[in-house]
């Protein structure tokens, strides 16, 4: 079921509210941009799903079409899912998978790398577009160069962003078709993510 109803911003960027998929066993959220409005909606959906009787067994964050947004805001997404918190919520206790692909571009790449770095999540698919960090234009020897701007709090290198399980994550099912079609047979990446999360749950 859909946890929240989708709506549109003034710039026509569509939000994708979280859904419970695979017989309501998996919390699935598609994020297409890192911004404050998306963060607020995600917080609401996590709170709603955390209060239902049959809580999900795993989390899937779909960043395959995510691009742009606020790099600095990535740090505010982390507390929802990082497993190193002293007092863990339900979503910090269950396994998580992040789906990425070559369309994953910019701030969403950074978010995936941060969650993957501390093993809070497994990254599936392919590496992103290669714009993991914001860049600044500098002039050296008369030539213009785009230099990555690293923040010490990210604790990442320019080689970060590798996936744990690599495969072609596309095609990606249209969000509006979720719930209308068997997602396990129409989106191979989500099927793989569900199977992996269930295996991890059994092994625990």
Tab-separated table of C-alpha atoms in Angstrom:
chain	number	residue	atom	x	y	z
A	1	UNK	CA	0.000	0.000	0.000
A	2	UNK	CA	0.952	3.610	-0.465
A	3	UNK	CA	1.921	5.235	2.810
A	4	UNK	CA	1.403	8.786	1.601
A	5	UNK	CA	-0.219	10.334	-1.452
A	6	UNK	CA	2.099	11.729	-4.103
A	7	UNK	CA	2.080	15.438	-4.772
A	8	UNK	CA	3.973	17.914	-6.904
A	9	UNK	CA	6.202	20.846	-6.101
A	10	UNK	CA	5.962	24.162	-7.909
A	11	UNK	CA	8.798	23.085	-10.200
A	12	UNK	CA	6.799	19.985	-11.182
A	13	UNK	CA	9.308	17.646	-9.529
A	14	UNK	CA	7.289	14.684	-8.341
A	15	UNK	CA	7.660	13.143	-4.915
A	16	UNK	CA	7.484	9.383	-4.613
A	17	UNK	CA	5.996	8.420	-1.238
A	18	UNK	CA	7.229	5.216	0.340
A	19	UNK	CA	5.410	1.998	-0.468
A	20	UNK	CA	5.184	-1.388	1.201
A	21	UNK	CA	5.945	-3.987	-1.475
A	22	UNK	CA	6.491	-7.739	-1.789
A	23	UNK	CA	3.480	-8.751	0.324
A	24	UNK	CA	4.049	-5.676	2.513
A	25	UNK	CA	7.349	-7.102	3.748
A	26	UNK	CA	9.643	-4.437	2.282
A	27	UNK	CA	9.738	-0.664	2.796
A	28	UNK	CA	10.443	0.787	-0.647
A	29	UNK	CA	11.198	4.452	-1.243
A	30	UNK	CA	12.222	6.083	-4.493
A	31	UNK	CA	14.219	9.304	-4.110
A	32	UNK	CA	14.871	11.349	-7.237
A	33	UNK	CA	16.384	14.445	-5.612
A	34	UNK	CA	18.101	15.342	-2.345
A	35	UNK	CA	16.187	18.307	-0.935
A	36	UNK	CA	14.451	19.369	2.258
A	37	UNK	CA	10.924	18.598	1.044
A	38	UNK	CA	11.864	15.034	0.128
A	39	UNK	CA	13.612	14.646	3.477
A	40	UNK	CA	10.501	15.800	5.329
A	41	UNK	CA	8.274	13.393	3.435
A	42	UNK	CA	10.678	10.535	4.059
A	43	UNK	CA	10.625	11.278	7.787
A	44	UNK	CA	6.816	11.144	7.788
A	45	UNK	CA	6.696	7.871	5.860
A	46	UNK	CA	9.280	6.231	8.124
A	47	UNK	CA	7.303	7.277	11.190
A	48	UNK	CA	4.072	5.902	9.697
A	49	UNK	CA	5.622	2.582	8.696
A	50	UNK	CA	7.298	2.249	12.090
A	51	UNK	CA	3.915	2.328	13.820
A	52	UNK	CA	2.127	-0.351	11.801
A	53	UNK	CA	1.598	-3.781	13.444
A	54	UNK	CA	3.452	-5.843	10.825
A	55	UNK	CA	6.633	-3.864	10.380
A	56	UNK	CA	8.717	-4.336	7.203
A	57	UNK	CA	11.636	-6.765	7.201
A	58	UNK	CA	13.904	-4.688	4.998
A	59	UNK	CA	14.416	-1.289	3.376
A	60	UNK	CA	15.016	-0.520	-0.309
A	61	UNK	CA	16.131	2.980	-1.263
A	62	UNK	CA	15.884	3.428	-5.024
A	63	UNK	CA	18.300	6.069	-6.325
A	64	UNK	CA	18.507	4.810	-9.909
A	65	UNK	CA	16.975	7.991	-11.358
A	66	UNK	CA	18.160	10.364	-8.636
A	67	UNK	CA	20.075	13.458	-9.620
A	68	UNK	CA	20.915	16.841	-8.189
A	69	UNK	CA	20.028	18.431	-4.921
A	70	UNK	CA	21.868	19.663	-1.859
A	71	UNK	CA	25.151	17.897	-1.058
A	72	UNK	CA	25.251	19.294	2.474
A	73	UNK	CA	21.766	17.944	3.175
A	74	UNK	CA	22.938	14.352	2.722
A	75	UNK	CA	24.145	14.280	6.323
A	76	UNK	CA	20.582	14.868	7.538
A	77	UNK	CA	19.368	11.725	5.787
A	78	UNK	CA	21.841	9.474	7.566
A	79	UNK	CA	20.332	9.263	11.094
A	80	UNK	CA	17.214	7.540	9.717
A	81	UNK	CA	19.205	4.500	8.661
A	82	UNK	CA	22.674	4.423	10.197
A	83	UNK	CA	23.111	1.336	12.326
A	84	UNK	CA	25.649	2.869	14.726
A	85	UNK	CA	23.019	4.784	16.704
A	86	UNK	CA	22.878	3.983	20.447
A	87	UNK	CA	19.096	3.795	20.581
A	88	UNK	CA	18.034	2.115	17.354
A	89	UNK	CA	14.673	2.523	15.687
A	90	UNK	CA	13.095	-0.337	13.768
A	91	UNK	CA	14.598	0.973	10.531
A	92	UNK	CA	18.092	0.954	12.018
A	93	UNK	CA	17.734	-2.698	13.006
A	94	UNK	CA	16.607	-4.195	9.703
A	95	UNK	CA	18.816	-4.687	6.616
A	96	UNK	CA	18.872	-2.066	3.871
A	97	UNK	CA	19.710	-2.071	0.178
A	98	UNK	CA	20.375	0.949	-2.031
A	99	UNK	CA	19.824	0.674	-5.783
A	100	UNK	CA	22.100	2.870	-7.902
A	101	UNK	CA	22.889	3.138	-11.598
A	102	UNK	CA	24.606	5.324	-14.169
A	103	UNK	CA	21.715	7.817	-13.913
A	104	UNK	CA	22.429	8.344	-10.201
A	105	UNK	CA	24.110	11.733	-10.310
A	106	UNK	CA	25.492	14.206	-7.783
A	107	UNK	CA	24.195	14.442	-4.208
A	108	UNK	CA	22.364	11.074	-4.401
A	109	UNK	CA	25.721	9.444	-5.199
A	110	UNK	CA	27.147	10.981	-2.041
A	111	UNK	CA	24.207	9.725	0.046
A	112	UNK	CA	24.677	6.182	-1.260
A	113	UNK	CA	28.423	6.291	-0.606
A	114	UNK	CA	27.947	7.557	2.958
A	115	UNK	CA	25.472	4.801	3.826
A	116	UNK	CA	27.616	2.180	2.132
A	117	UNK	CA	30.824	3.333	3.812
A	118	UNK	CA	29.735	2.444	7.334
A	119	UNK	CA	27.997	-0.746	6.187
A	120	UNK	CA	24.552	0.582	7.070
A	121	UNK	CA	23.454	-0.501	3.600
A	122	UNK	CA	24.502	-2.699	0.686
A	123	UNK	CA	24.790	-0.991	-2.708
A	124	UNK	CA	23.355	-2.877	-5.682
A	125	UNK	CA	23.460	-2.016	-9.383
A	126	UNK	CA	26.271	-0.011	-10.941
A	127	UNK	CA	28.308	3.015	-9.814
A	128	UNK	CA	26.755	6.412	-10.431
A	129	UNK	CA	27.601	9.057	-12.990
A	130	UNK	CA	30.856	9.942	-11.256
A	131	UNK	CA	29.815	13.253	-9.674
A	132	UNK	CA	30.084	12.071	-6.111
A	133	UNK	CA	31.310	15.454	-4.818
A	134	UNK	CA	30.496	19.062	-5.639
A	135	UNK	CA	33.164	20.710	-7.783
A	136	UNK	CA	34.781	24.126	-7.908
A	137	UNK	CA	36.347	25.689	-10.972
A	138	UNK	CA	39.979	26.690	-10.530
A	139	UNK	CA	42.496	28.108	-13.001
A	140	UNK	CA	45.934	26.490	-13.145
A	141	UNK	CA	48.591	27.254	-15.775
A	142	UNK	CA	46.015	29.145	-17.775
A	143	UNK	CA	43.594	26.220	-17.913
A	144	UNK	CA	40.306	25.758	-16.100
A	145	UNK	CA	39.907	22.657	-13.945
A	146	UNK	CA	36.959	21.288	-11.980
A	147	UNK	CA	38.289	20.222	-8.591
A	148	UNK	CA	36.228	18.010	-6.220
A	149	UNK	CA	35.339	19.740	-2.950
A	150	UNK	CA	35.622	17.187	-0.146
A	151	UNK	CA	34.186	17.795	3.305
A	152	UNK	CA	36.007	16.250	6.277
A	153	UNK	CA	32.735	15.098	7.847
A	154	UNK	CA	32.037	12.882	4.844
A	155	UNK	CA	35.264	10.919	5.389
A	156	UNK	CA	35.249	9.646	1.814
A	157	UNK	CA	37.828	9.462	-0.942
A	158	UNK	CA	37.400	10.184	-4.645
A	159	UNK	CA	37.378	6.406	-5.176
A	160	UNK	CA	34.250	5.917	-3.071
A	161	UNK	CA	30.954	4.886	-4.638
A	162	UNK	CA	31.683	1.278	-5.593
A	163	UNK	CA	28.755	-1.136	-5.402
A	164	UNK	CA	28.681	-4.390	-3.414
A	165	UNK	CA	26.756	-6.385	-6.024
A	166	UNK	CA	27.087	-5.238	-9.622
A	167	UNK	CA	24.495	-5.863	-12.333
A	168	UNK	CA	22.455	-3.838	-14.824
A	169	UNK	CA	19.784	-2.140	-12.659
A	170	UNK	CA	17.619	-0.984	-15.566
A	171	UNK	CA	14.909	-0.829	-16.810
A	172	UNK	CA	13.281	0.785	-13.781
A	173	UNK	CA	9.565	0.276	-13.284
A	174	UNK	CA	7.473	3.443	-13.481
A	175	UNK	CA	6.482	4.478	-9.972
A	176	UNK	CA	2.803	4.699	-10.916
A	177	UNK	CA	2.873	1.022	-11.908
A	178	UNK	CA	3.914	-0.140	-8.448
A	179	UNK	CA	0.950	-1.933	-6.962
A	180	UNK	CA	-0.616	-2.471	-10.391
A	181	UNK	CA	1.958	-4.946	-11.674
A	182	UNK	CA	3.953	-7.742	-10.077
A	183	UNK	CA	7.030	-5.734	-9.211
A	184	UNK	CA	9.180	-8.858	-8.838
A	185	UNK	CA	8.630	-9.768	-12.497
A	186	UNK	CA	8.734	-6.244	-13.950
A	187	UNK	CA	11.819	-4.835	-12.203
A	188	UNK	CA	14.757	-7.219	-11.827
A	189	UNK	CA	16.718	-4.878	-9.535
A	190	UNK	CA	13.889	-4.704	-7.006
A	191	UNK	CA	13.441	-8.477	-7.214
A	192	UNK	CA	17.128	-8.985	-6.430
A	193	UNK	CA	16.946	-6.504	-3.569
A	194	UNK	CA	13.918	-8.256	-2.041
A	195	UNK	CA	15.558	-11.677	-2.313
A	196	UNK	CA	18.793	-10.438	-0.755
A	197	UNK	CA	17.005	-8.734	2.142
A	198	UNK	CA	14.946	-11.851	2.873
A	199	UNK	CA	18.077	-13.994	2.833
A	200	UNK	CA	19.821	-11.658	5.275
A	201	UNK	CA	16.765	-11.689	7.541
A	202	UNK	CA	16.712	-15.512	7.587
A	203	UNK	CA	20.440	-15.708	8.332
A	204	UNK	CA	20.062	-13.349	11.270
